[in-house]
XYZ file of C-alpha atoms in Angstrom:
577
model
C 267.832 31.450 -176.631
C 266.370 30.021 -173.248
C 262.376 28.505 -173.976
C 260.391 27.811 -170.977
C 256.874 26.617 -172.205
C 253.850 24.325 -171.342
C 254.013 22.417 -174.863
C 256.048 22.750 -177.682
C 255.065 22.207 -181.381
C 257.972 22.512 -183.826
C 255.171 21.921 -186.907
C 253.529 25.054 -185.534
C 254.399 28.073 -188.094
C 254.786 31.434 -186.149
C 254.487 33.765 -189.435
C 251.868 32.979 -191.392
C 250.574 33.865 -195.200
C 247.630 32.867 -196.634
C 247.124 29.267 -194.405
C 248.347 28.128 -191.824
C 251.566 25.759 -193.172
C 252.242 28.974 -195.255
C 255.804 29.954 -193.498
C 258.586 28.603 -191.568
C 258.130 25.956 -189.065
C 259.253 26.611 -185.400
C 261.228 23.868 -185.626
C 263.145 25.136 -188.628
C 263.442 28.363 -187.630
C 265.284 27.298 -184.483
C 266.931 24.989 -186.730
C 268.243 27.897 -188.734
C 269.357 30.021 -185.826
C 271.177 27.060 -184.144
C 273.371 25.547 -187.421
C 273.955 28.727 -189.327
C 277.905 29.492 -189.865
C 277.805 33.097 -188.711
C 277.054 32.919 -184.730
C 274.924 29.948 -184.270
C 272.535 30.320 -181.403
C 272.404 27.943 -178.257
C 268.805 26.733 -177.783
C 267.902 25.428 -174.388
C 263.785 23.864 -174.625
C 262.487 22.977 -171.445
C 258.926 21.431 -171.300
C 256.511 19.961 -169.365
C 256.737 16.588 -169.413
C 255.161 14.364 -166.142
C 254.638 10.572 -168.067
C 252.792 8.926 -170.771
C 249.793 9.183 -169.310
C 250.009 12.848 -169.011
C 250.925 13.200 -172.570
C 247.964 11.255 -173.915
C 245.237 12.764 -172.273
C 247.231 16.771 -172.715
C 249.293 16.118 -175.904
C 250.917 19.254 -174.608
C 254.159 18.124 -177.221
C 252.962 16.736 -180.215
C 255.805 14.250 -181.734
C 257.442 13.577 -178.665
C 256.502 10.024 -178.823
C 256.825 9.465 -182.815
C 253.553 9.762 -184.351
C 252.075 7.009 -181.581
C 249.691 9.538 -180.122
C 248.456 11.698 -183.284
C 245.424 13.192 -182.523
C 245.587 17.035 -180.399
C 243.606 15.811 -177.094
C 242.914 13.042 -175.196
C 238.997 13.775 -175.446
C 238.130 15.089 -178.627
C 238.540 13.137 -182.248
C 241.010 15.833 -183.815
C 244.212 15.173 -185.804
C 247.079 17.034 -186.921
C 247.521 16.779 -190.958
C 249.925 13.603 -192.443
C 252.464 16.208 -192.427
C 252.742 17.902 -189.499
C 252.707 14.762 -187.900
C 255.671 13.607 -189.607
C 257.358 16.579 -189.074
C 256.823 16.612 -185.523
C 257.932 12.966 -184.984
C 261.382 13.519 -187.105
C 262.055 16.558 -185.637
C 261.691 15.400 -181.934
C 263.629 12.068 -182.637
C 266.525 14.472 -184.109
C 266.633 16.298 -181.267
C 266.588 13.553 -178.396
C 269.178 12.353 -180.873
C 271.555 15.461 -180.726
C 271.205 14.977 -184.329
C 270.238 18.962 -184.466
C 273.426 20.782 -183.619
C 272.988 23.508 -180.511
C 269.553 22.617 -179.843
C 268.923 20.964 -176.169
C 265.861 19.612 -175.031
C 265.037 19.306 -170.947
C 261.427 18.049 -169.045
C 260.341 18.430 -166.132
C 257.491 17.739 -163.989
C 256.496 18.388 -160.555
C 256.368 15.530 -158.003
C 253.409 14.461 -156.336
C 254.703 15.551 -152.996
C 254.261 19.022 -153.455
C 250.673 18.299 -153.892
C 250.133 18.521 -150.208
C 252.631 21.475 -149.172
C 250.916 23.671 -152.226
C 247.078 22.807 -150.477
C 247.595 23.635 -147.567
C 246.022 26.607 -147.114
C 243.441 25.794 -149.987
C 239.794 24.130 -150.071
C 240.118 21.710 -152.808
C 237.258 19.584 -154.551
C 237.169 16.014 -153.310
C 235.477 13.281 -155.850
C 237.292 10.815 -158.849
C 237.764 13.397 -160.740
C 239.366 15.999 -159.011
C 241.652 13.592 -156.876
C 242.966 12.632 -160.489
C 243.652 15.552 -161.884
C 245.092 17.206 -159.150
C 247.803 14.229 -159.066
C 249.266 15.924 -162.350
C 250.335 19.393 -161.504
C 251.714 20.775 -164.637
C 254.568 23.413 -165.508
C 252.727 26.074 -166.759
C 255.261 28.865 -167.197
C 256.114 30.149 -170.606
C 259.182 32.656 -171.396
C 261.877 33.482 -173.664
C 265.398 34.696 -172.907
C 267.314 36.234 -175.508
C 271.216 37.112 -175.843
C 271.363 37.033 -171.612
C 275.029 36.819 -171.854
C 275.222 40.518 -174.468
C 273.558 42.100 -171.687
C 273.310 44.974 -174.392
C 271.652 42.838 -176.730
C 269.215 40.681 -174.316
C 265.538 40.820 -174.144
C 263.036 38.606 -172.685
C 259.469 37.590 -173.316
C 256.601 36.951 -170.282
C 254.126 35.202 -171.930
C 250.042 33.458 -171.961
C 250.787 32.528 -175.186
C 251.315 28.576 -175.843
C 254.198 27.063 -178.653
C 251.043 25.227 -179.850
C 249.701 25.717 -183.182
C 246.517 25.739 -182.505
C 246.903 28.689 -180.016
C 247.743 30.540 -183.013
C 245.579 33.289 -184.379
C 245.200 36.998 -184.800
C 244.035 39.211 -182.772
C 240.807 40.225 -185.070
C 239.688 36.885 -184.589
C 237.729 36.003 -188.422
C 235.710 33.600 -188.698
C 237.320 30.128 -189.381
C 240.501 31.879 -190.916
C 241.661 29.285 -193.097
C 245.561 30.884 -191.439
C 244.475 28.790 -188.045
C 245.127 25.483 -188.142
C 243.014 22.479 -189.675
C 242.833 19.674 -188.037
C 240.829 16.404 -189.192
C 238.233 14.379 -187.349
C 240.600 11.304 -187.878
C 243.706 9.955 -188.569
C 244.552 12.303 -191.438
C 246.330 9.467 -193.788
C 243.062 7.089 -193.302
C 240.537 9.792 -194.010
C 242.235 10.733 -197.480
C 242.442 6.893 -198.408
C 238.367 7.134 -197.483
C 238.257 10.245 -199.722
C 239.272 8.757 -202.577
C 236.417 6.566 -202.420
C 233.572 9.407 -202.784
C 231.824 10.036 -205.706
C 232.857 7.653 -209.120
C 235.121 5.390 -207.941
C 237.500 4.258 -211.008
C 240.280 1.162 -210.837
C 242.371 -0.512 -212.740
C 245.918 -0.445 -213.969
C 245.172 1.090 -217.124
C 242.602 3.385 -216.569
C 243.397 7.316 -217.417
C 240.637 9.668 -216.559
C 238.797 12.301 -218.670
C 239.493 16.162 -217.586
C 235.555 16.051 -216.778
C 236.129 13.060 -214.238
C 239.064 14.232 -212.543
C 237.895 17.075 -212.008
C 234.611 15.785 -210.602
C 236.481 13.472 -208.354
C 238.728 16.341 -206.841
C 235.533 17.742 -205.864
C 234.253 14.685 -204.199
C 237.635 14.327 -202.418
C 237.635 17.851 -201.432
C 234.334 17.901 -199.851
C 234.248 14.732 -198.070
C 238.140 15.812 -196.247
C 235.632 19.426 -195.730
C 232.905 17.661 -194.377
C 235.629 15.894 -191.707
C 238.024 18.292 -190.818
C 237.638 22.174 -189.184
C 239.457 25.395 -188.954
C 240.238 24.991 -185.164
C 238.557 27.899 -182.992
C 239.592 31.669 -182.379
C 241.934 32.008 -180.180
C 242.823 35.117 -177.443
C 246.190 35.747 -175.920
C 248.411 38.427 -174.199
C 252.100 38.496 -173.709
C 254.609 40.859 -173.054
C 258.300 41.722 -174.064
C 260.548 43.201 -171.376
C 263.988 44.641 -171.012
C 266.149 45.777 -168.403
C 266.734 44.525 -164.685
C 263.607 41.531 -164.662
C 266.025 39.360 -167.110
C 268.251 38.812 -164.348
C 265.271 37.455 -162.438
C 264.004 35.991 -165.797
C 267.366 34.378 -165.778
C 267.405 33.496 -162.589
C 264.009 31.551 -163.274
C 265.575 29.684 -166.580
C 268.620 28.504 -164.877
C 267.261 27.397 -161.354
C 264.249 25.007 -163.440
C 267.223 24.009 -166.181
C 268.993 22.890 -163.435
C 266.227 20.879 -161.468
C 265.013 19.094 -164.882
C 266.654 16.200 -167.179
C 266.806 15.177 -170.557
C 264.111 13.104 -172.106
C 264.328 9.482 -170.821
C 264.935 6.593 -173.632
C 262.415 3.811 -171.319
C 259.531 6.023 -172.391
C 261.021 7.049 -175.804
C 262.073 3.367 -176.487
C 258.717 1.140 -174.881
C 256.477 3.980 -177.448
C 258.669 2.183 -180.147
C 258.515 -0.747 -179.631
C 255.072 -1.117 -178.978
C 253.975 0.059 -181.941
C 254.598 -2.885 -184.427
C 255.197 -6.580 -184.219
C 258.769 -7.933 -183.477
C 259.654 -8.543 -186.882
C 258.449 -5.491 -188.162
C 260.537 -3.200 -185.598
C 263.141 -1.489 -187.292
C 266.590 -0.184 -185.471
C 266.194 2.295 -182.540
C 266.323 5.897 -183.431
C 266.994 6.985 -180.083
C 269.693 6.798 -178.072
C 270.645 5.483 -174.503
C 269.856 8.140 -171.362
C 273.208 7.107 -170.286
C 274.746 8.778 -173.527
C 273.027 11.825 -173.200
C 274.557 12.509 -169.828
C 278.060 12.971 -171.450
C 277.288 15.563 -174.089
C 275.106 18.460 -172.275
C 275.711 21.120 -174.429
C 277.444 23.946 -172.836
C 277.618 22.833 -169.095
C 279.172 26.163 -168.039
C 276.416 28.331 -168.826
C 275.147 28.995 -165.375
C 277.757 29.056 -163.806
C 279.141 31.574 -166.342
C 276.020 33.840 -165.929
C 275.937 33.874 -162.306
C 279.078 36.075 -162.663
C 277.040 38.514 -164.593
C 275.732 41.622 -162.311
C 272.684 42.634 -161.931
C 273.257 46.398 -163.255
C 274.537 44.936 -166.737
C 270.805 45.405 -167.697
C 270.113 49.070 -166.167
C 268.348 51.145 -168.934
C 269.561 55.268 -168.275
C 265.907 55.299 -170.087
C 263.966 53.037 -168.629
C 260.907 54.645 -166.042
C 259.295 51.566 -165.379
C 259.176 49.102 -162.337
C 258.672 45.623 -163.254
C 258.187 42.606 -160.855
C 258.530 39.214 -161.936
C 256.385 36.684 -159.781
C 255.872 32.658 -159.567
C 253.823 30.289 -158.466
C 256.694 27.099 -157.907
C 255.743 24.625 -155.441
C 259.230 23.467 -155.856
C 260.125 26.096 -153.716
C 256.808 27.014 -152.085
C 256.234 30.273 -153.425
C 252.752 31.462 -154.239
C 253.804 35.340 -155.589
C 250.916 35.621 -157.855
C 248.099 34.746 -155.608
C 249.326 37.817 -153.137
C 249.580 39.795 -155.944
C 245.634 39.372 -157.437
C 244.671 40.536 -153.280
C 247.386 43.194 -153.415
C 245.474 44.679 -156.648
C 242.221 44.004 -155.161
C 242.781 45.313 -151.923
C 244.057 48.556 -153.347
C 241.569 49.263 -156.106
C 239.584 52.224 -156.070
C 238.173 52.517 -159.441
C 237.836 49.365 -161.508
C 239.645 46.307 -162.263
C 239.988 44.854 -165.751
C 240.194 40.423 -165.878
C 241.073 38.474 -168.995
C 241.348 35.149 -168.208
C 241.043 31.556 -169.286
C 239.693 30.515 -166.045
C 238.000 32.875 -163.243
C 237.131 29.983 -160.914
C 238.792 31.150 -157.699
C 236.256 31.778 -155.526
C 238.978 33.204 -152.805
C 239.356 36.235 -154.655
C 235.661 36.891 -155.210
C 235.235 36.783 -151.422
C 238.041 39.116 -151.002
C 237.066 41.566 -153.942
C 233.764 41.431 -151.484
C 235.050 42.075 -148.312
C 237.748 45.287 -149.928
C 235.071 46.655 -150.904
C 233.416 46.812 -147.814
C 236.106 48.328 -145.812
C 236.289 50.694 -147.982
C 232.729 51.575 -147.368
C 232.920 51.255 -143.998
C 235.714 53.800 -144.200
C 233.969 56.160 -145.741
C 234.596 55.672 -149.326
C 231.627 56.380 -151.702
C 232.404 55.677 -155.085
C 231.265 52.591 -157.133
C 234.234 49.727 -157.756
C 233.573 48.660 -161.197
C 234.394 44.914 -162.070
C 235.430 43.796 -165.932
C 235.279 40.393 -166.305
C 235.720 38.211 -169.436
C 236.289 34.731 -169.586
C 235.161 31.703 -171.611
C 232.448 28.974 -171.638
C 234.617 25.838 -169.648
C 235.955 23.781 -171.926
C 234.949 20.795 -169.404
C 231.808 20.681 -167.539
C 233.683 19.767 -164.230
C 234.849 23.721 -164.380
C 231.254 24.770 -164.361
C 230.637 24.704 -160.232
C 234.161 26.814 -159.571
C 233.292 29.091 -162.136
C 229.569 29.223 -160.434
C 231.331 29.969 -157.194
C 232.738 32.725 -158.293
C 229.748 34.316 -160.435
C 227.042 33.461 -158.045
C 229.709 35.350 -155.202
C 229.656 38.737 -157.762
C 225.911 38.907 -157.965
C 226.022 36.577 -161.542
C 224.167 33.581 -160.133
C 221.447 33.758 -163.277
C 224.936 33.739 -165.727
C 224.544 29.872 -165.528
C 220.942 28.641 -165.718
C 221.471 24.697 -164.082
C 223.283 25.884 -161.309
C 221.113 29.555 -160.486
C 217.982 27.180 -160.576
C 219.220 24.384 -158.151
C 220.632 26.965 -155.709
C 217.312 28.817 -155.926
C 215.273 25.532 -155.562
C 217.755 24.628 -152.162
C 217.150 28.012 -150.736
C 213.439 27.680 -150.765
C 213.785 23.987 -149.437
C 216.069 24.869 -146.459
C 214.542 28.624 -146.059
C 218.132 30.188 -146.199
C 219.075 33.134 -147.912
C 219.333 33.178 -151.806
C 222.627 33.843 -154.156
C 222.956 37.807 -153.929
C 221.914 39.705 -156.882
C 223.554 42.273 -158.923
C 221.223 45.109 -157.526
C 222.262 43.832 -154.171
C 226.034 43.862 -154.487
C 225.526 47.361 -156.137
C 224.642 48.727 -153.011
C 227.727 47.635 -151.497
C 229.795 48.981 -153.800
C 230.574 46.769 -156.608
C 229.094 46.716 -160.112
C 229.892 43.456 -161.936
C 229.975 42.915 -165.924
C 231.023 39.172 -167.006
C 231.406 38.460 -170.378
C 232.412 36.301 -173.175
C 233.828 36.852 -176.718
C 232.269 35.839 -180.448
C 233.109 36.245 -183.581
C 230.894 35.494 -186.418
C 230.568 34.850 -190.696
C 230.575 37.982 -192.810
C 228.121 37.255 -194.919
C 225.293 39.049 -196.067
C 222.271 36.421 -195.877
C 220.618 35.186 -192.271
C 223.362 33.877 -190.042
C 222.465 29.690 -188.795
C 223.877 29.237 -185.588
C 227.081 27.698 -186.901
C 227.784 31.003 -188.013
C 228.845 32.282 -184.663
C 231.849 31.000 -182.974
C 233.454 31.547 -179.668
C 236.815 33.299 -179.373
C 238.587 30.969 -176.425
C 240.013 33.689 -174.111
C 243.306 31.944 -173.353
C 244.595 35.458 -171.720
C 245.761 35.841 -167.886
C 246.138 39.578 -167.973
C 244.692 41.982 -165.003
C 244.514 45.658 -164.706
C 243.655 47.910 -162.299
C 242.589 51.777 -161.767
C 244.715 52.355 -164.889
C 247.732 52.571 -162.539
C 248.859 48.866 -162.486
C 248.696 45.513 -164.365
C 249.619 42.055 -164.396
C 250.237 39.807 -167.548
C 251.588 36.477 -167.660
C 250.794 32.394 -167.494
C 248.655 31.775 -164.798
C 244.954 31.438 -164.236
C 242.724 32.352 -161.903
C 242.403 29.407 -160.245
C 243.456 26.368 -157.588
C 245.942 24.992 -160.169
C 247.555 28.669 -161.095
C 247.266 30.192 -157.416
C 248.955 27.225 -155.401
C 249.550 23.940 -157.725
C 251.316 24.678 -161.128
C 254.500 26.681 -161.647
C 253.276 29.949 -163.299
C 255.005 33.020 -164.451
C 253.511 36.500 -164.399
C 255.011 40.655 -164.399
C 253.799 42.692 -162.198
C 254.562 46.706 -163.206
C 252.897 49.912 -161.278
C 253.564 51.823 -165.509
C 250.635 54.316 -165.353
C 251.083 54.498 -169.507
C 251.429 50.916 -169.931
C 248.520 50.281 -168.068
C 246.448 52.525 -169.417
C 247.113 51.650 -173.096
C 247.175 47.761 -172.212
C 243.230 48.777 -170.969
C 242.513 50.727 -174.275
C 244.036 47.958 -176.314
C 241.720 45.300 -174.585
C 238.730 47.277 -174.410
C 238.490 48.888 -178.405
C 239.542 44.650 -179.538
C 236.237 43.876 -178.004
C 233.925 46.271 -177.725
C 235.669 48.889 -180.399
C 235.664 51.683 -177.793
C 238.531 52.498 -176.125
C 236.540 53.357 -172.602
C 237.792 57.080 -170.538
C 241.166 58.733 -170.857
C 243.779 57.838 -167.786
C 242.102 57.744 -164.887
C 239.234 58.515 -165.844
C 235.287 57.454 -164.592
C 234.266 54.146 -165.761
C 230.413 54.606 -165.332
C 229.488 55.464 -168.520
C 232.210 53.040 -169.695
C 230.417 49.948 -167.476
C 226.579 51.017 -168.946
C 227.817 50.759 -172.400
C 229.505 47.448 -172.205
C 225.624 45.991 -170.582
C 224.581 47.728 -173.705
C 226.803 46.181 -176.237
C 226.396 42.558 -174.771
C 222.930 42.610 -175.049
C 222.724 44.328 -178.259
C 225.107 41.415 -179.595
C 223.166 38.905 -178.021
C 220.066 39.731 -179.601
C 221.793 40.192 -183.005
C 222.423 36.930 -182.561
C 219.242 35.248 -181.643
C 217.405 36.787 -184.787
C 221.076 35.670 -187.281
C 222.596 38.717 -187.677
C 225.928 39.781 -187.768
C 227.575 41.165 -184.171
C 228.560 44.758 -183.662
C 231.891 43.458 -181.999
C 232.876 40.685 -180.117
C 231.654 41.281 -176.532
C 228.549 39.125 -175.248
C 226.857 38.475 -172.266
C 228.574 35.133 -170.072
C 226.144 32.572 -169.920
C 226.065 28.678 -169.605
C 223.082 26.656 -170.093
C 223.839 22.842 -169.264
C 224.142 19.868 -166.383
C 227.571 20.693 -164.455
C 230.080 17.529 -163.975
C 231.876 16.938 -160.910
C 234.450 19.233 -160.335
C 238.061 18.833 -161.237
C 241.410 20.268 -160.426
């Protein structure tokens, strides 16, 4: 099994009951597969990994460094539970320890060199905190290989989704389901000691308490940990499983970044542990020396084994489907993905379909602009209709880019700060003001941008905290029914031309068509037309159902479904990279 992914969390449980440490651990599951007696499995993990500074502000692998860094981000006051830290910490020191039989771990990162070379043809903000950000271009790609070498057997997996646990949810998206993760509003070990000290507080040796008093206490406990810890948010995500040719490719793509990466080094691994208590107090090194990992790589061969493998060991006699795997690797200077958002929007016709964590490249707004107007000037009539869903920025410096690309698509009034301040600049300087949705219909192109909510089933008035944002962590595009693309990267600077990304590209009519239906009944329970059909009706209702939702909301009701109008209401920061 060959893991490419952004972060890894081996506390993170993939099947879940009825919360969320109700199952087996990642970690143990690829324990199990790698030290069972019948066919163990070789596990290659690859990561990204760039330095400690990195880590702390991302905390993109949680346990890497021992349970030094505990909390899940760099700017928010959120910790993992006592035991999932634990668990996370062991597990990661076993493995840097080849302690775990058949399990390798590899990092990479991407040097700052490439920064230049990938910007080239860009425009890229320039302030503190964009020249800061942009230093740490990140690994985004996330894929699994399966059984490459049983060419009968293998299967791969193209993927948004993160190996984080709290990227884990389901795909109705409840209201603080108690199966996502919960995650405390400090260190998890100090807030129980602080529990304890709610309510009656009893001491002593001797002291035995009364049924009455215990239980009293447990409810004291109980709500003060409630009171300072949260179900994390709802979470969005596409990925796809593929077979055939593409696992060569996806091969390819495993063996060529195994190859350029290393194993973790012990001067990080061994400064985080010593650093953490006072000379006397150290205990012996868990880890061991770089220069003893270098003579037991498991399973050197491998590449060199699979390069002998042809590429027509994976023709299907059934498969009917073309499938295109692209990057974007500034290792190697390739920006596939970008030309393949302006292939799809230079050859729509009809409508085109965006879920994505980030739609903050205004590039591709211009572009979607200017197709559209050759195809009017070429005659061609009919309306393009744009689908658009993203979420509120998680950080205020990806407020502008977003703005760039809204205010470009007739949305300018989507975000209230920046619509007034370009309106107010317009009327100082007499130029011409952000277009408007009426505007850009008469050239062609009707826009709907949107966010996703989910909200408390409950049958009393709804308070404000009873509606929560689903994070739309999805990169998935479709267009005209007739094509699609699903995989890691955003659309943005960092996904088009900075980070390594992974996406499939596939012309499947009937994959396309049911990936739209899929998309469109999760959100707005309607699955739009059949194949190919006219999206006008579709495109009213959606305006309909937005606004509907939005003023269920504003008078604490509960939503119809989970589509809402996109709209932010607050002071922009600087933007970042």
């Amino acid at each position: 099994m060959d893991i490419i992914t952004w972060g890894f969390d081996p506390g993170m449980v993939l099947v879940r009951g009825a919360t969320a440490e109700d199952g087996m651990r990642y970690g143990d599951l690829l324990k199990r597969i790698a030290t069972r007696k019948k066919n163990p499995v070789k596990v290659r993990l690859l990561v990204w990994h760039d330095d400690m500074a990195s880590h702390m502000l991302m905390k993109n692998n949680p346990g890497f460094y021992g349970t030094m860094f505990p909390s899940i981000d760099g700017l928010i006051n959120a910790y993992y539970s006592e035991s999932h830290q634990a668990y996370n910490a062991d597990w990661y020191a076993k493995v840097c320890a080849d302690e775990i039989p058949n399990i390798h771990l590899h990092v990479r990162n991407v040097p700052t060199k490439f920064l230049t070379q990938g910007l080239e043809d860009e425009t890229a903000p320039w302030n503190p905190s964009a020249n800061m950000t942009k230093m740490y271009i990140s690994h985004h790609q996330k894929m699994l290989l399966i059984d490459y070498e049983t060419p009968k057997l293998a299967k791969g997996y193209v993927m948004g989704h993160n190996s984080i646990t709290d990227f884990w949810d389901t795909k109705e998206h409840k209201f603080r389901d108690i199966r996502r993760e919960r995650f405390y509003t400090m260190d998890h070990g100090k807030l129980q000691k602080k529990a304890w000290k709610q309510g009656q507080y009893f001491e002593g040796p001797n002291y035995r308490l009364t049924e009455a008093q215990q239980r009293d206490k447990e409810r004291a406990v109980q709500s003060y940990i409630d009171q300072n810890s949260y179900v994390t948010k709802p979470y969005q995500d596409v990925s796809c499983r593929v077979l055939g040719p593409i696992l060569y490719d996806l091969n390819h793509n495993f063996c060529q970044a195994w190859s350029e990466s290393t194993r973790p080094s012990s001067i990080f691994t061994e400064l985080c542990w010593f650093v953490q208590l006072p000379a006397s107090l150290r205990p012996p090194n868990p880890f061991k020396k770089a220069g003893d990992w270098m003579h037991n790589e498991m399973d050197p061969e491998f590449i060199a084994r699979r390069n002998k493998i042809p590429l027509s060991a994976f023709n299907l006699p059934s498969g009917n489907h073309n499938l295109q795997l692209l990057r974007t690797q500034p290792l190697h200077g390739e920006k596939c993905i970008k030309e393949c958002y302006a292939n799809l929007t230079r050859q729509m016709l009809h409508y085109m379909f965006i879920q994505n964590q980030y739609v903050q490249y205004e590039p591709w707004a211009k572009h979607l602009v200017d197709c559209a107007g050759k195809l009017r000037k070429a005659g061609y009539v009919e309306p393009i209709y744009v689908f658009m869903l993203t979420s509120t920025p998680e950080k205020t410096g990806m407020d502008l880019p977003t703005y760039d690309v809204a205010s470009t698509l007739g949305l300018s009034e989507s975000m209230r700060v920046e619509h007034q301040e370009s309106v107010e600049k317009a009327r100082k300087l007499k130029a011409s003001r952000k277009i408007t949705p009426k505007e850009l219909s008469i050239q062609g192109i009707k826009v709907f941008m949107g966010s996703l909510w989910t909200c408390a089933e409950i049958e009393r008035k709804l308070e404000p905290s009873d509606y929560e944002e689903i994070y739309i962590h999805t990169k998935v595009a479709v267009v005209d029914d007739a094509a699609f693309t699903i995989g890691s990267a955003n659309l943005n600077l960092r996904s088009m031309a900075l980070d390594s990304e992974l996406n499939v590209l596939s012309d499947a009519h009937d994959v396309a068509y049911r990936l739209r239906v899929d998309l469109f009944s999760q959100c707005t329970k309607m699955p739009g037309p059949d194949a190919f059909g006219n999206m006008k009706d579709t495109f009213n209702k959606w305006d309909e159902i937005a606004s509907k939702n939005k003023a269920l909301m504003k008078v604490g009701k509960m939503l119809n479904s989970q589509l809402l109008p996109f709209y932010v209401d607050r002071e922009p920061g600087f933007p970042v990279i």
